CSV table of C-alpha atoms in Angstrom, one decimal:
chain,number,residue,atom,x,y,z
A,1,MET,CA,-119.8,1.8,44.2
A,2,ILE,CA,-119.3,5.6,44.1
A,3,PRO,CA,-121.3,7.3,46.9
A,4,ALA,CA,-124.2,9.5,45.9
A,5,ASP,CA,-122.7,12.6,47.3
A,6,VAL,CA,-119.5,12.1,45.3
A,7,LEU,CA,-121.5,11.6,42.1
A,8,LEU,CA,-123.5,14.7,42.8
A,9,LEU,CA,-120.3,16.7,43.4
A,10,PHE,CA,-118.8,15.3,40.2
A,11,PHE,CA,-122.0,16.1,38.3
A,12,VAL,CA,-122.1,19.7,39.5
A,13,SER,CA,-118.4,20.1,38.6
A,14,SER,CA,-119.1,18.6,35.1
A,15,ILE,CA,-121.9,21.1,34.5
A,16,ALA,CA,-119.6,24.0,35.5
A,17,LEU,CA,-116.9,22.8,33.2
A,18,ALA,CA,-119.3,22.3,30.3
A,19,LEU,CA,-120.6,25.9,30.8
A,20,ALA,CA,-117.1,27.4,30.7
A,21,PRO,CA,-116.3,28.9,27.3
A,22,GLY,CA,-114.3,26.5,25.2
A,23,PRO,CA,-113.8,25.1,21.7
A,24,ASP,CA,-116.7,22.6,21.9
A,25,ASN,CA,-119.5,24.9,23.1
A,26,ILE,CA,-118.3,27.7,20.8
A,27,PHE,CA,-118.4,25.2,17.9
A,28,VAL,CA,-121.9,24.2,18.9
A,29,LEU,CA,-123.1,27.8,19.3
A,30,THR,CA,-121.7,28.9,15.9
A,31,LEU,CA,-123.0,25.9,13.9
A,32,SER,CA,-126.4,26.1,15.6
A,33,ALA,CA,-126.8,29.7,14.7
A,34,MET,CA,-125.8,29.0,11.0
A,35,LYS,CA,-127.5,25.7,10.3
A,36,GLY,CA,-130.3,25.5,13.0
A,37,ARG,CA,-130.8,23.8,16.3
A,38,ALA,CA,-131.1,20.3,14.7
A,39,ALA,CA,-127.5,20.6,13.3
A,40,GLY,CA,-126.2,21.8,16.6
A,41,ILE,CA,-127.8,18.9,18.4
A,42,LEU,CA,-126.4,16.4,15.9
A,43,VAL,CA,-122.9,17.9,16.4
A,44,THR,CA,-123.5,17.8,20.2
A,45,LEU,CA,-124.2,14.0,19.9
A,46,GLY,CA,-121.0,13.6,17.9
A,47,LEU,CA,-118.9,15.5,20.4
A,48,CYS,CA,-120.4,13.5,23.3
A,49,SER,CA,-119.7,10.3,21.3
A,50,GLY,CA,-116.1,11.4,21.2
A,51,LEU,CA,-116.2,11.6,24.9
A,52,ILE,CA,-117.0,7.9,25.0
A,53,PHE,CA,-113.6,7.2,23.3
A,54,HIS,CA,-111.8,9.4,25.8
A,55,THR,CA,-113.6,7.8,28.8
A,56,ALA,CA,-112.6,4.3,27.6
A,57,ALA,CA,-109.0,5.5,26.9
A,58,VAL,CA,-108.7,6.7,30.5
A,59,ALA,CA,-110.4,3.6,31.9
A,60,LEU,CA,-108.0,1.4,30.0
A,61,GLY,CA,-104.9,3.5,30.6
A,62,VAL,CA,-104.4,4.5,26.9
A,63,ALA,CA,-104.5,8.2,27.7
A,64,VAL,CA,-101.2,7.7,29.5
A,65,ILE,CA,-99.5,7.5,26.1
A,66,PHE,CA,-100.6,11.0,25.2
A,67,LYS,CA,-99.4,12.4,28.5
A,68,THR,CA,-96.0,10.7,28.3
A,69,SER,CA,-95.4,10.7,24.5
A,70,SER,CA,-94.7,14.1,22.8
A,71,ILE,CA,-94.9,12.4,19.4
A,72,ALA,CA,-98.4,10.9,20.0
A,73,PHE,CA,-99.6,14.2,21.5
A,74,ASN,CA,-98.3,16.3,18.6
A,75,ALA,CA,-99.5,13.9,15.9
A,76,LEU,CA,-103.1,14.0,17.2
A,77,LYS,CA,-102.8,17.8,17.7
A,78,ILE,CA,-101.8,18.3,14.1
A,79,VAL,CA,-104.6,16.1,12.8
A,80,GLY,CA,-107.1,18.0,14.8
A,81,ALA,CA,-105.8,21.4,13.8
A,82,ALA,CA,-105.7,20.4,10.1
A,83,TYR,CA,-109.4,19.4,10.3
A,84,LEU,CA,-110.3,22.7,11.9
A,85,VAL,CA,-108.3,24.6,9.2
A,86,TYR,CA,-110.3,22.6,6.5
A,87,LEU,CA,-113.6,23.7,8.2
A,88,ALA,CA,-112.4,27.3,8.2
A,89,TRP,CA,-111.4,27.2,4.6
A,90,MET,CA,-114.8,25.7,3.6
A,91,SER,CA,-116.6,28.4,5.6
A,92,PHE,CA,-114.7,31.3,4.0
A,93,ARG,CA,-115.5,29.8,0.6
A,94,ALA,CA,-119.2,29.6,1.3
A,95,GLY,CA,-121.6,32.3,0.3
A,96,ALA,CA,-125.2,33.1,1.0
A,97,SER,CA,-126.5,30.9,-1.7
A,98,GLU,CA,-124.9,27.8,-0.1
A,99,LEU,CA,-127.1,28.3,3.0
A,100,GLU,CA,-130.2,28.3,0.7
A,101,GLU,CA,-129.4,25.1,-1.2
A,102,ASN,CA,-131.6,22.1,-1.1
A,103,LYS,CA,-131.2,19.3,1.4
A,104,GLU,CA,-129.3,17.1,-1.1
A,105,ALA,CA,-126.5,19.7,-1.3
A,106,SER,CA,-126.4,20.4,2.5
A,107,LEU,CA,-124.5,18.5,5.1
A,108,SER,CA,-126.2,15.2,5.9
A,109,ASN,CA,-127.1,14.2,9.5
A,110,ARG,CA,-124.3,11.7,9.4
A,111,GLN,CA,-121.8,14.3,8.2
A,112,LEU,CA,-122.8,16.7,11.1
A,113,TYR,CA,-122.5,13.8,13.6
A,114,VAL,CA,-119.1,12.7,12.3
A,115,ARG,CA,-117.9,16.3,12.3
A,116,GLY,CA,-118.5,16.4,16.1
A,117,VAL,CA,-116.9,13.0,16.7
A,118,VAL,CA,-113.7,14.0,14.7
A,119,MET,CA,-113.4,17.3,16.4
A,120,ASN,CA,-113.6,15.8,19.9
A,121,MET,CA,-111.5,12.7,19.2
A,122,THR,CA,-108.6,14.6,17.6
A,123,ASN,CA,-108.3,17.0,20.6
A,124,PRO,CA,-105.5,15.5,22.8
A,125,LYS,CA,-106.3,18.1,25.5
A,126,VAL,CA,-109.6,16.3,26.1
A,127,ALA,CA,-107.8,13.0,26.7
A,128,ILE,CA,-105.4,14.6,29.1
A,129,PHE,CA,-108.2,16.5,30.9
A,130,PHE,CA,-110.1,13.3,31.4
A,131,MET,CA,-107.1,11.6,32.7
A,132,ALA,CA,-106.5,14.3,35.3
A,133,PHE,CA,-110.2,14.9,36.2
A,134,LEU,CA,-111.9,11.5,36.3
A,135,PRO,CA,-109.5,9.7,38.6
A,136,GLN,CA,-109.9,12.4,41.3
A,137,PHE,CA,-113.4,11.0,42.0
A,138,ALA,CA,-112.5,7.3,41.9
A,139,ASP,CA,-111.2,5.3,44.9
A,140,PRO,CA,-109.7,1.8,44.8
A,141,ALA,CA,-111.3,1.1,48.1
A,142,ARG,CA,-114.8,1.3,46.5
A,143,GLY,CA,-114.1,-1.5,44.0
A,144,ASP,CA,-113.1,-1.8,40.4
A,145,LEU,CA,-111.5,1.4,39.2
A,146,THR,CA,-112.3,0.8,35.5
A,147,PHE,CA,-116.0,0.6,36.3
A,148,GLN,CA,-115.9,3.7,38.4
A,149,ILE,CA,-114.2,5.7,35.7
A,150,LEU,CA,-116.6,4.5,33.1
A,151,LEU,CA,-119.5,5.6,35.4
A,152,LEU,CA,-117.9,9.0,35.9
A,153,GLY,CA,-117.4,9.3,32.2
A,154,LEU,CA,-121.1,8.5,31.6
A,155,VAL,CA,-122.1,11.2,34.1
A,156,PHE,CA,-119.8,13.7,32.4
A,157,ILE,CA,-121.3,12.9,29.0
A,158,ILE,CA,-124.9,13.4,30.3
A,159,SER,CA,-123.9,16.8,31.7
A,160,ALA,CA,-122.3,17.8,28.4
A,161,LEU,CA,-125.4,16.7,26.5
A,162,MET,CA,-127.5,18.8,28.7
A,163,ILE,CA,-125.4,22.0,28.4
A,164,PHE,CA,-124.4,21.7,24.7
A,165,GLY,CA,-127.9,20.6,23.8
A,166,SER,CA,-129.3,23.7,25.5
A,167,ILE,CA,-126.8,25.9,23.7
A,168,ALA,CA,-127.8,24.4,20.4
A,169,TRP,CA,-131.5,24.9,21.1
A,170,ALA,CA,-131.1,28.5,22.2
A,171,ALA,CA,-128.7,29.4,19.3
A,172,GLY,CA,-131.0,27.7,16.8
A,173,PHE,CA,-133.6,30.5,17.3
A,174,LEU,CA,-131.2,32.7,15.3
A,175,GLY,CA,-131.5,30.4,12.3
A,176,ASP,CA,-134.7,31.8,10.8
A,177,TRP,CA,-133.4,35.4,11.0
A,178,ILE,CA,-130.1,34.3,9.4
A,179,GLN,CA,-131.9,32.6,6.6
A,180,ARG,CA,-133.9,35.7,5.7
A,181,SER,CA,-130.8,37.8,5.2
A,182,LYS,CA,-128.2,37.0,2.6
A,183,ARG,CA,-125.8,39.5,4.0
A,184,THR,CA,-126.1,37.9,7.5
A,185,GLN,CA,-125.5,34.5,5.9
A,186,VAL,CA,-122.2,35.7,4.4
A,187,ILE,CA,-121.2,37.4,7.6
A,188,MET,CA,-122.0,34.2,9.6
A,189,ASN,CA,-119.9,32.1,7.2
A,190,ARG,CA,-117.0,34.5,7.8
A,191,VAL,CA,-117.5,34.4,11.5
A,192,ALA,CA,-117.6,30.6,11.5
A,193,GLY,CA,-114.4,30.5,9.4
A,194,THR,CA,-112.7,32.8,11.9
A,195,VAL,CA,-113.9,30.7,14.8
A,196,PHE,CA,-112.6,27.5,13.2
A,197,ALA,CA,-109.3,29.1,12.4
A,198,GLY,CA,-109.0,30.5,15.9
A,199,LEU,CA,-109.7,27.0,17.4
A,200,ALA,CA,-107.1,25.5,15.1
A,201,LEU,CA,-104.5,28.1,16.2
A,202,ARG,CA,-105.4,27.5,19.8
A,203,LEU,CA,-105.0,23.7,19.4
A,204,ILE,CA,-101.8,23.8,17.4
A,205,THR,CA,-100.1,26.1,20.0
A,206,SER,CA,-101.3,24.1,23.0
A,207,THR,CA,-98.8,22.3,25.2
A,208,ARG,CA,-99.2,19.3,27.5
């Protein structure tokens, strides 16, 4: 079993990492400001669900493939960047009226959740980060390493939920103001498209 002091240190480190500006919290911030806090929270749940995949991958040793295989790393990187480019394209095409459409025409809860999952799972940097970060707090002398890594992954997911959920909640207060201004809606769509394009460029130019 992992000692309480080690878990506490890991939790504090995870909080600090979640607070550091990066693609995920920028994504949550932008979407929450545009679509409201509920949308941001759903995307946050999707992002954290993606972390379950990365945690399991590290625990089972699958992430080693992405660290040692350039082909696997680049393939996943291209898929992730392509998805972000698609989001950027959709944002640039959107106008003010599209933010005022009825619920049937807006993104469903499932689509928002899946968007977060896809973005997280197609980022190979997350897999490699987890592979480098989680084992530092595991020790074979304490018992089963797989269980320890799964536990650490759970703690990291909880910290990410706390921080990203807080970002979504805070950014959501901008939603009412944005909905009242068509000009602001158009600007926010352009900002969102620029953010997605920037994240795609950052991902596609990343190296292992």
